[in-house]
Tab-separated table of C-alpha atoms in Angstrom:
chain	number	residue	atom	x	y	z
D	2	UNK	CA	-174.718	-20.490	96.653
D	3	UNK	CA	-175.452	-19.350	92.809
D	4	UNK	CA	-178.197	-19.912	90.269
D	5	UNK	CA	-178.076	-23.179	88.080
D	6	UNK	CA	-179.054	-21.389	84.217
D	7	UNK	CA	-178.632	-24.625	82.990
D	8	UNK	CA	-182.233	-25.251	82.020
D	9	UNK	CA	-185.468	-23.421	83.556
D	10	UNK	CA	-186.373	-26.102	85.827
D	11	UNK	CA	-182.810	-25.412	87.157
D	12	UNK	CA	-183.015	-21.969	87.561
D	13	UNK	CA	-186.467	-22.969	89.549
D	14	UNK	CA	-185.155	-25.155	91.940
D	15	UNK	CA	-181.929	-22.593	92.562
D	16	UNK	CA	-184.514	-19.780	93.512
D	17	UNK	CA	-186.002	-22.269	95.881
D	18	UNK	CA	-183.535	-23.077	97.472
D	19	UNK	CA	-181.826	-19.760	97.695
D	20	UNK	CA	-185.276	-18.531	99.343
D	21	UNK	CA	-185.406	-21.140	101.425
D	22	UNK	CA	-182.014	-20.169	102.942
D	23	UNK	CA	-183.194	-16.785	103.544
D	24	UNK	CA	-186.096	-17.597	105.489
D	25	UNK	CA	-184.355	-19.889	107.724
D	26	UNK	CA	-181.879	-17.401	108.216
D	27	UNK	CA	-184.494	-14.761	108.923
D	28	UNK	CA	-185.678	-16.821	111.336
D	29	UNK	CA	-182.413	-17.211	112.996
D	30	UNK	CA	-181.727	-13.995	113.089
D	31	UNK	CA	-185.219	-13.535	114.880
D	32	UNK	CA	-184.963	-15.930	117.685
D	33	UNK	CA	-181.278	-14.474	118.557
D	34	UNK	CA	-182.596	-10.467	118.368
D	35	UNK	CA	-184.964	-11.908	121.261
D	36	UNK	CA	-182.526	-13.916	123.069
D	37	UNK	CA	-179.832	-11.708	123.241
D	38	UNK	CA	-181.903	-8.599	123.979
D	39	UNK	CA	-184.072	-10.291	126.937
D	40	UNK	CA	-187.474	-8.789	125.470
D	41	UNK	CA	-190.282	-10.981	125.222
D	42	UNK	CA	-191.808	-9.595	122.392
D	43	UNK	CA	-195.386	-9.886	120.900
D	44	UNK	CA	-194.472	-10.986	117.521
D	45	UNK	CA	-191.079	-10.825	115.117
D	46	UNK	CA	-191.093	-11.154	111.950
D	47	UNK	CA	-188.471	-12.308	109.428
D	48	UNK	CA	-188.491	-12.737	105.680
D	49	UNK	CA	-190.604	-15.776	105.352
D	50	UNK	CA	-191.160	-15.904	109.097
D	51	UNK	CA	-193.819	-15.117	112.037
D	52	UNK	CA	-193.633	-16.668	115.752
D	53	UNK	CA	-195.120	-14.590	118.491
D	54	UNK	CA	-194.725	-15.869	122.881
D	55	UNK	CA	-191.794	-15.817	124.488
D	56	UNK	CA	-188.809	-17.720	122.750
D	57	UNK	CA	-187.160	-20.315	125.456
D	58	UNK	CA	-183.988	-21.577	124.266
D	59	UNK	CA	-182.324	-24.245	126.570
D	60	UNK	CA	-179.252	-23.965	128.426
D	61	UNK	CA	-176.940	-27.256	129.074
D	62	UNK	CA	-175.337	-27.949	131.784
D	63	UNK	CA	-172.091	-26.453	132.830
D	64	UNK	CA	-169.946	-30.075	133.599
D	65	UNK	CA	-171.729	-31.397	130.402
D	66	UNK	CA	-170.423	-28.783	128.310
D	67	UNK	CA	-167.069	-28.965	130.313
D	68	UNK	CA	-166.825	-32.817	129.220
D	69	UNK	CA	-168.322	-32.692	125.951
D	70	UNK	CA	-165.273	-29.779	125.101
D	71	UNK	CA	-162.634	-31.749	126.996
D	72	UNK	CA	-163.378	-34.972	125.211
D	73	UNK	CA	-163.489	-33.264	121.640
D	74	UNK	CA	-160.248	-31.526	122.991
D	75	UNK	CA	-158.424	-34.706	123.621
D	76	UNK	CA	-159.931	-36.969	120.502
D	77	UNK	CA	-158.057	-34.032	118.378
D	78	UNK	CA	-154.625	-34.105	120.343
D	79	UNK	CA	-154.102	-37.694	120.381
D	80	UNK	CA	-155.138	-37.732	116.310
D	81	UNK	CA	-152.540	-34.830	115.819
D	82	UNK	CA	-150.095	-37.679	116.038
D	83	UNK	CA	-146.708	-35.193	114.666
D	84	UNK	CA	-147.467	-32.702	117.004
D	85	UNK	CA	-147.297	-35.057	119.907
D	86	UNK	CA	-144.335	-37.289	118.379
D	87	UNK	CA	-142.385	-34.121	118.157
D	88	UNK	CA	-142.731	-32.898	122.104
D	89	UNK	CA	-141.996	-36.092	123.066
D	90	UNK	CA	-138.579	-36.384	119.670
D	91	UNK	CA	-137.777	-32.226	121.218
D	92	UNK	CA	-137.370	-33.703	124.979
D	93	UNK	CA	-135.503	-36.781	124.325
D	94	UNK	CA	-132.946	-34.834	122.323
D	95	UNK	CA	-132.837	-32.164	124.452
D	96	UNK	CA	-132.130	-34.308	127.453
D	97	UNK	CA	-129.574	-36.230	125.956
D	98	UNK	CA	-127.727	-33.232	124.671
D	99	UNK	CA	-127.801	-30.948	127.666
D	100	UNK	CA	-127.548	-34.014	130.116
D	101	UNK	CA	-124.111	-35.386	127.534
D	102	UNK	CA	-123.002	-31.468	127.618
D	103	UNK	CA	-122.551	-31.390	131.292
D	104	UNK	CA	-121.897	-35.128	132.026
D	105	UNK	CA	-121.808	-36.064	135.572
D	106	UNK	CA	-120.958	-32.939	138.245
D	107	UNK	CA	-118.571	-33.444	140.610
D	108	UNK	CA	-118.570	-31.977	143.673
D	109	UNK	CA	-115.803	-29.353	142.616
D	110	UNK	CA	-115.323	-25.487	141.866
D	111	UNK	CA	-115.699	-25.753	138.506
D	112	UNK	CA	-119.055	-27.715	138.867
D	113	UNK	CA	-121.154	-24.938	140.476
D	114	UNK	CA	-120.880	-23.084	137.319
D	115	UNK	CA	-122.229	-26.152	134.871
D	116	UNK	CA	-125.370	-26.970	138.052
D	117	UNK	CA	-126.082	-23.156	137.671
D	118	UNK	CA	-126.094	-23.464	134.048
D	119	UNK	CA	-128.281	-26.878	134.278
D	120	UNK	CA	-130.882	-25.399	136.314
D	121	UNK	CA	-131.429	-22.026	134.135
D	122	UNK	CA	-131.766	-24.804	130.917
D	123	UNK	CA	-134.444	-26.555	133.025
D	124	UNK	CA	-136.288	-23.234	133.573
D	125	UNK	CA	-135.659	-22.120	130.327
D	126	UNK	CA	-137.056	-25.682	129.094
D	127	UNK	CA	-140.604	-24.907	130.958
D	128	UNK	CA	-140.920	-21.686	128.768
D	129	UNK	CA	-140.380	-21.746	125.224
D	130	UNK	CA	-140.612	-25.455	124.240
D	131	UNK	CA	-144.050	-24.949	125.632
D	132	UNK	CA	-145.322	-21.710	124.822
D	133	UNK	CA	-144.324	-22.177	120.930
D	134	UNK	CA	-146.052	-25.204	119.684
D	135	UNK	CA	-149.229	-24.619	121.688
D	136	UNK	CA	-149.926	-21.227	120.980
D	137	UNK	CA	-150.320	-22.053	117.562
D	138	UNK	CA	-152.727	-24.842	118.520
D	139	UNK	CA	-154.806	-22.790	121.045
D	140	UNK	CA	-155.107	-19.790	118.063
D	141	UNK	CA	-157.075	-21.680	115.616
D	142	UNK	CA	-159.169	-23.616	118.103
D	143	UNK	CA	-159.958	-19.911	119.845
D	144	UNK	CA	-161.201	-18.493	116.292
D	145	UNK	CA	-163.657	-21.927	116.420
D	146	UNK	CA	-164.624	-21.046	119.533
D	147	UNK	CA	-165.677	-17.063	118.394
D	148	UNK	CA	-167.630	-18.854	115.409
D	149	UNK	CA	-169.311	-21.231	117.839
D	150	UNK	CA	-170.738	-18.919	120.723
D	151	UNK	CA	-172.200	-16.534	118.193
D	152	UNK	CA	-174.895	-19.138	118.154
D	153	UNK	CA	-174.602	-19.661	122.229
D	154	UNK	CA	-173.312	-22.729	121.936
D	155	UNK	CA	-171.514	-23.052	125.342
D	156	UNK	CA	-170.092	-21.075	127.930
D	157	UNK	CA	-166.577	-19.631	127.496
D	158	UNK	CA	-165.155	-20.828	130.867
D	159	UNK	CA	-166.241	-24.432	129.405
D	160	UNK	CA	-164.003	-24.181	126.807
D	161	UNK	CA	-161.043	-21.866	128.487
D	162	UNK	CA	-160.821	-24.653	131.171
D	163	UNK	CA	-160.935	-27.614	128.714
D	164	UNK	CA	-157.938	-26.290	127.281
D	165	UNK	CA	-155.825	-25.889	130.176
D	166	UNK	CA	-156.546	-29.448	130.979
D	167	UNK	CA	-155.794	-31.087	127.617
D	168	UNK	CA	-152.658	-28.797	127.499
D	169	UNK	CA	-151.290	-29.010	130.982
D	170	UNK	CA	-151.012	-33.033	130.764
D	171	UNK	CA	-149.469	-33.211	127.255
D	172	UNK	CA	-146.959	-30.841	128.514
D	173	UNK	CA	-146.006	-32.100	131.707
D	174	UNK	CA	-145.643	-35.472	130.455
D	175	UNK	CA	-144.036	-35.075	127.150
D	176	UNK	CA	-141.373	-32.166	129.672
D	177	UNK	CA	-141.154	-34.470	132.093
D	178	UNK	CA	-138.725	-36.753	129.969
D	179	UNK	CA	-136.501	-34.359	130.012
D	180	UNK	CA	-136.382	-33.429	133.280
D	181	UNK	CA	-135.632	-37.283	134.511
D	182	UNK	CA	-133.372	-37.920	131.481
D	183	UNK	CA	-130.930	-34.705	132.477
D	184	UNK	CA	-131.706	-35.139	136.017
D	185	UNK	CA	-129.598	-38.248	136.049
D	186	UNK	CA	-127.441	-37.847	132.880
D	187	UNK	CA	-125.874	-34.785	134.072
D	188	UNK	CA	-125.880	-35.920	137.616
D	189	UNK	CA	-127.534	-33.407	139.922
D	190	UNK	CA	-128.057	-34.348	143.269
D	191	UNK	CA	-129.351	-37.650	143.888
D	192	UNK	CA	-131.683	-37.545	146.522
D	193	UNK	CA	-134.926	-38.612	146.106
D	194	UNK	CA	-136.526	-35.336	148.186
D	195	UNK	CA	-134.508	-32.688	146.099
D	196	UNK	CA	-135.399	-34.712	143.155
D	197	UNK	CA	-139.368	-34.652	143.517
D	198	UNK	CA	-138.977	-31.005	144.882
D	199	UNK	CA	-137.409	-29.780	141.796
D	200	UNK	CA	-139.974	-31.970	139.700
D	201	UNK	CA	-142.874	-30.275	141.299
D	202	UNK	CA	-140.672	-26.725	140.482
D	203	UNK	CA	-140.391	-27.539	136.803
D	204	UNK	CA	-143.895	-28.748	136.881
D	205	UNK	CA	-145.192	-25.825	138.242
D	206	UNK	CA	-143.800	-23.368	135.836
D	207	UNK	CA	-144.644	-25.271	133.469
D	208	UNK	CA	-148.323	-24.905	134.652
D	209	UNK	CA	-147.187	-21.193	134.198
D	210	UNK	CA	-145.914	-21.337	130.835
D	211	UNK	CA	-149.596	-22.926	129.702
D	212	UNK	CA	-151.541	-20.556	131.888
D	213	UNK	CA	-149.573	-17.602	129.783
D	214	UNK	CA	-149.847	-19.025	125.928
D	215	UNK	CA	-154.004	-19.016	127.112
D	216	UNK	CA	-153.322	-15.407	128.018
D	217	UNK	CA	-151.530	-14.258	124.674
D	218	UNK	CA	-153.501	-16.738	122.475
D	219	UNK	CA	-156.551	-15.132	123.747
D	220	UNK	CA	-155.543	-11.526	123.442
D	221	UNK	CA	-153.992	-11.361	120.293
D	222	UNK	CA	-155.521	-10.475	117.154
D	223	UNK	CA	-153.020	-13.021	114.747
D	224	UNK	CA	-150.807	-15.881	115.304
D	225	UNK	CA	-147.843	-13.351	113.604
D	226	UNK	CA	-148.719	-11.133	116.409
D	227	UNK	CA	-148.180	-13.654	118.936
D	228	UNK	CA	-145.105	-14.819	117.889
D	229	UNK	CA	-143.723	-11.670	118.348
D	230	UNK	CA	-145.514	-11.089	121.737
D	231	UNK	CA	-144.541	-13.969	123.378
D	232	UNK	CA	-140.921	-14.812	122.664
D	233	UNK	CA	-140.630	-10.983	123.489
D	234	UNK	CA	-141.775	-11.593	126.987
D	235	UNK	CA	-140.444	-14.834	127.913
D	236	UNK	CA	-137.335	-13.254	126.300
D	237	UNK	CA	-137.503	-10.746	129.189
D	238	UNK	CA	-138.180	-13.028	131.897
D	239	UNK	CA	-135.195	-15.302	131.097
D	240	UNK	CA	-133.102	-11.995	131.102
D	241	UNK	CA	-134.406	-10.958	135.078
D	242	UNK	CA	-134.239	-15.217	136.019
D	243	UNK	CA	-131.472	-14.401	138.210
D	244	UNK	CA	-128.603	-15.733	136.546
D	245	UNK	CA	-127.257	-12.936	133.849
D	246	UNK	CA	-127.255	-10.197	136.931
D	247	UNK	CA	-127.535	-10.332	140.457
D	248	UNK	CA	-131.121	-8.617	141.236
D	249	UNK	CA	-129.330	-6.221	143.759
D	250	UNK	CA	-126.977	-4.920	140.502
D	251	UNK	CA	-130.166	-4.177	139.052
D	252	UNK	CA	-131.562	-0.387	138.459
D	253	UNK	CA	-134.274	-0.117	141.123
D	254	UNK	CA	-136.404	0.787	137.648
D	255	UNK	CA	-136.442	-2.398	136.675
D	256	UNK	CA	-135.748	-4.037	139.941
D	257	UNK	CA	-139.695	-4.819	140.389
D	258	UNK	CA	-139.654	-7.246	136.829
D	259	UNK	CA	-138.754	-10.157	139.541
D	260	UNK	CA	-141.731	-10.170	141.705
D	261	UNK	CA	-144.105	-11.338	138.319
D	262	UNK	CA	-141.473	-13.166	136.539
D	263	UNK	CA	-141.745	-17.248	137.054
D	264	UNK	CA	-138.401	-17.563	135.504
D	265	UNK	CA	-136.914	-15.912	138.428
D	266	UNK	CA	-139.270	-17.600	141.280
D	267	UNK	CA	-138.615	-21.116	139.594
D	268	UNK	CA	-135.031	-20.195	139.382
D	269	UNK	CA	-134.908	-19.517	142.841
D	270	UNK	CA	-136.760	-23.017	143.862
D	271	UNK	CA	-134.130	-24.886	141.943
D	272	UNK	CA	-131.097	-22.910	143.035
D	273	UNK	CA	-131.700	-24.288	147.222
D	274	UNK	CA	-133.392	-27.300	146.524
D	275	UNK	CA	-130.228	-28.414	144.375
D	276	UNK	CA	-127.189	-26.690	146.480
D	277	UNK	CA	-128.697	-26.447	150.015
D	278	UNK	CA	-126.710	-29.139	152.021
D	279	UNK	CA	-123.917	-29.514	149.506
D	280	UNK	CA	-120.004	-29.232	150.184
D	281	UNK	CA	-117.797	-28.141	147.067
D	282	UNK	CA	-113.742	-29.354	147.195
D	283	UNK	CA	-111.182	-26.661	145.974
D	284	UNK	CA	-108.086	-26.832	144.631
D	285	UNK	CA	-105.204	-25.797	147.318
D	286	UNK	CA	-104.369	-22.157	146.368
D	287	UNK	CA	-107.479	-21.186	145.024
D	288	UNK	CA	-110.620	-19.142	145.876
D	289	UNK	CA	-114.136	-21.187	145.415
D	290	UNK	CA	-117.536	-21.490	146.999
D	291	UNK	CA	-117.077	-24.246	149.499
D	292	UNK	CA	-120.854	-24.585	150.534
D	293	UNK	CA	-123.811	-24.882	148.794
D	294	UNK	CA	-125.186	-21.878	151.357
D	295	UNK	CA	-122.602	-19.724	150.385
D	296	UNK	CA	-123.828	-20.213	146.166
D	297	UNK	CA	-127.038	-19.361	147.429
D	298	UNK	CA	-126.248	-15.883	149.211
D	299	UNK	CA	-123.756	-14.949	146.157
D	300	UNK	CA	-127.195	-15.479	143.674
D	301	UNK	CA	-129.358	-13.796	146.300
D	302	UNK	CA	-132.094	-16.925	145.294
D	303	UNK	CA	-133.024	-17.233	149.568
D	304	UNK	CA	-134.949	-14.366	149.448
D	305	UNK	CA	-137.778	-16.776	149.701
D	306	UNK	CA	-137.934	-20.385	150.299
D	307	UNK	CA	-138.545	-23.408	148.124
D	308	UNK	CA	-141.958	-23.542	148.771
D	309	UNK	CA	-142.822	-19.682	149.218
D	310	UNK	CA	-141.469	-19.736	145.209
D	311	UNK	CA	-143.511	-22.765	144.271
D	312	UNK	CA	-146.745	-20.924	145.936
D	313	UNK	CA	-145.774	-17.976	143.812
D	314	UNK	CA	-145.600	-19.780	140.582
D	315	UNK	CA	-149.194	-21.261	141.131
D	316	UNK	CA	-150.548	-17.772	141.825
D	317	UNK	CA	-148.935	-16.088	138.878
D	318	UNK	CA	-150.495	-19.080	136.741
D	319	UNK	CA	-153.886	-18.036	138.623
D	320	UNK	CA	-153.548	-14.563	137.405
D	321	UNK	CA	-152.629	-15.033	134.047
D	322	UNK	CA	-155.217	-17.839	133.743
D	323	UNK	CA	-157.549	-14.818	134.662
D	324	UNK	CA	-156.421	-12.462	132.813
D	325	UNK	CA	-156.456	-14.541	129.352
D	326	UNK	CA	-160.102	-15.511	130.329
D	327	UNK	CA	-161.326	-11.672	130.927
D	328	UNK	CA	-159.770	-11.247	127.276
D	329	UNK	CA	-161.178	-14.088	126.013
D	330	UNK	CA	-164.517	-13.596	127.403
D	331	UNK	CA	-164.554	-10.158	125.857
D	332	UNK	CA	-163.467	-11.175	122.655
D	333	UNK	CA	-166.599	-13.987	122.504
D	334	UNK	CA	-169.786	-11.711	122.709
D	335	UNK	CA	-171.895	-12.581	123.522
């Protein structure tokens, strides 16, 4: 605010108002000295201020906070009308391509090579498509947030949680197109237990995928930073997901990157849900898996089962979810 030298009655009212500002700030600064210091002091004084007793500022209600954030949280994604349009634009095309690149498998030699290939695109699909767009989202919301509690205006698990429930839905469904549409275009198995198995898989790490954006969004310092963080480590993760190199071949240095990467445990799920049970044909003369069994041994994906990997991916979502919140909770003193 500056001083209107326009006229002297200006100037007046200016100074007024400029003190007035002053004392109300005094006095803010005064009531959060006491709260945040727990001391029931006698008196505290402020420019243009004086309160003495004990200051007794109210506290709301975890689930209202919780709702209050969540509603807020979903009145701004459904106005952000683009951002939504293009998850839902990115899966459609994406489907239609990847499902139109490996047009209906057949049952053949030359088919376990395009299903492997499939299920490493769905994986890969439940990583960056995801991370990407809502990092940048969660990043300017999280600097709100750090403005907001330095007045105490909710709790930071309020807010930590309303995100991962306005994100996880928007991803799942807007992912979940393509999922069905390659599914079926590209003509995996169709069963409708493998199917639902590997859409609990794909929703799962995709569960992951959000848990891990909080994570980053909430430890970095800058967006710039983040988008060299996180493509970084998802970059990583693809590279260990157990189709580039057996994890046997793998220097026992490195060997241990499998047991936290969700690529590799989602990987794994999709792997024996999609060729457990299957028979392959091969051409008279030549060498080829002939079982689905014998795909999965090669790969080394049996390690654990479908559901031992789908546990997995909900606990690594459980850590990271804590982790991002320890960072978070950190970064929003008080």
């Amino acid at each position: 605010m500056t001083l209107d030298y326009r006229s002297d009655d200006a100037l007046n009212r200016s100074k007024a108002q400029v003190k007035q500002l002053a004392d109300k700030f005094a006095e803010h600064e005064a009531q959060q000295a006491t709260y945040t210091n727990s001391e029931k002091p006698s008196s505290v004084s402020g420019k243009g201020v004086e309160f003495s007793g004990e200051l007794d500022l109210p506290r709301n209600n975890w689930f209202s906070e919780y709702s209050t954030l969540a509603r807020r949280d979903w009145a701004n994604a459904l106005r952000n009308v683009p951002f939504l349009m293009g998850q839902i634009t990115q899966s459609v095309f994406m489907a239609l391509l990847i499902g139109f690149m490996f047009f209906y498998l057949k049952k053949d030699s030359v088919s376990v090579q395009n299903r492997l290939g499939v299920l490493f695109i769905i994986a890969v699909n439940a990583t960056f498509p995801i991370v990407m767009p809502f990092l940048t989202l969660y990043y300017k919301e999280r600097d709100i947030m750090v403005r907001e509690r330095s007045s105490a205006t909710y709790r930071v698990t309020s807010f930590y949680l309303s995100k991962f429930t306005t994100y996880v839905p928007i991803a799942l469904v807007s992912n979940t197109i393509f999922f069905i549409g390659i599914y079926f275009i590209s003509h995996l198995e169709f069963d409708a237990g493998k199917f639902f198995i590997g859409l609990v898989t794909f929703f799962c790490l995709s569960i992951v995928s959000v848990a891990f954006l909080l994570m980053v969004g909430s430890g970095v310092k800058s967006i710039e930073v983040g988008f060299v963080v996180a493509p970084a480590i998802l970059t990583i993760q693809l590279l260990f997901g157990g189709l580039f190199a057996n994890p046997h071949t793998i220097t026992p240095v490195l060997r241990w990157i499998r047991w936290v990467n969700p690529v590799q445990y989602g990987f794994s799920s999709l792997t024996q849900n999609e060729f457990s049970g299957m028979v392959f044909t091969c051409a008279q003369g030549t060498q080829c898996y002939q079982t689905g069994a014998e795909v999965i041994k090669a790969y080394d994906v049996a390690r654990f089962t479908t559901w031992q990997n789908i546990l997995f991916l909900l606990m690594l979502a459980l850590v990271d979810m804590m982790a991002g919140y320890a960072v978070l909770r950190w970064k929003a003193k008080p």
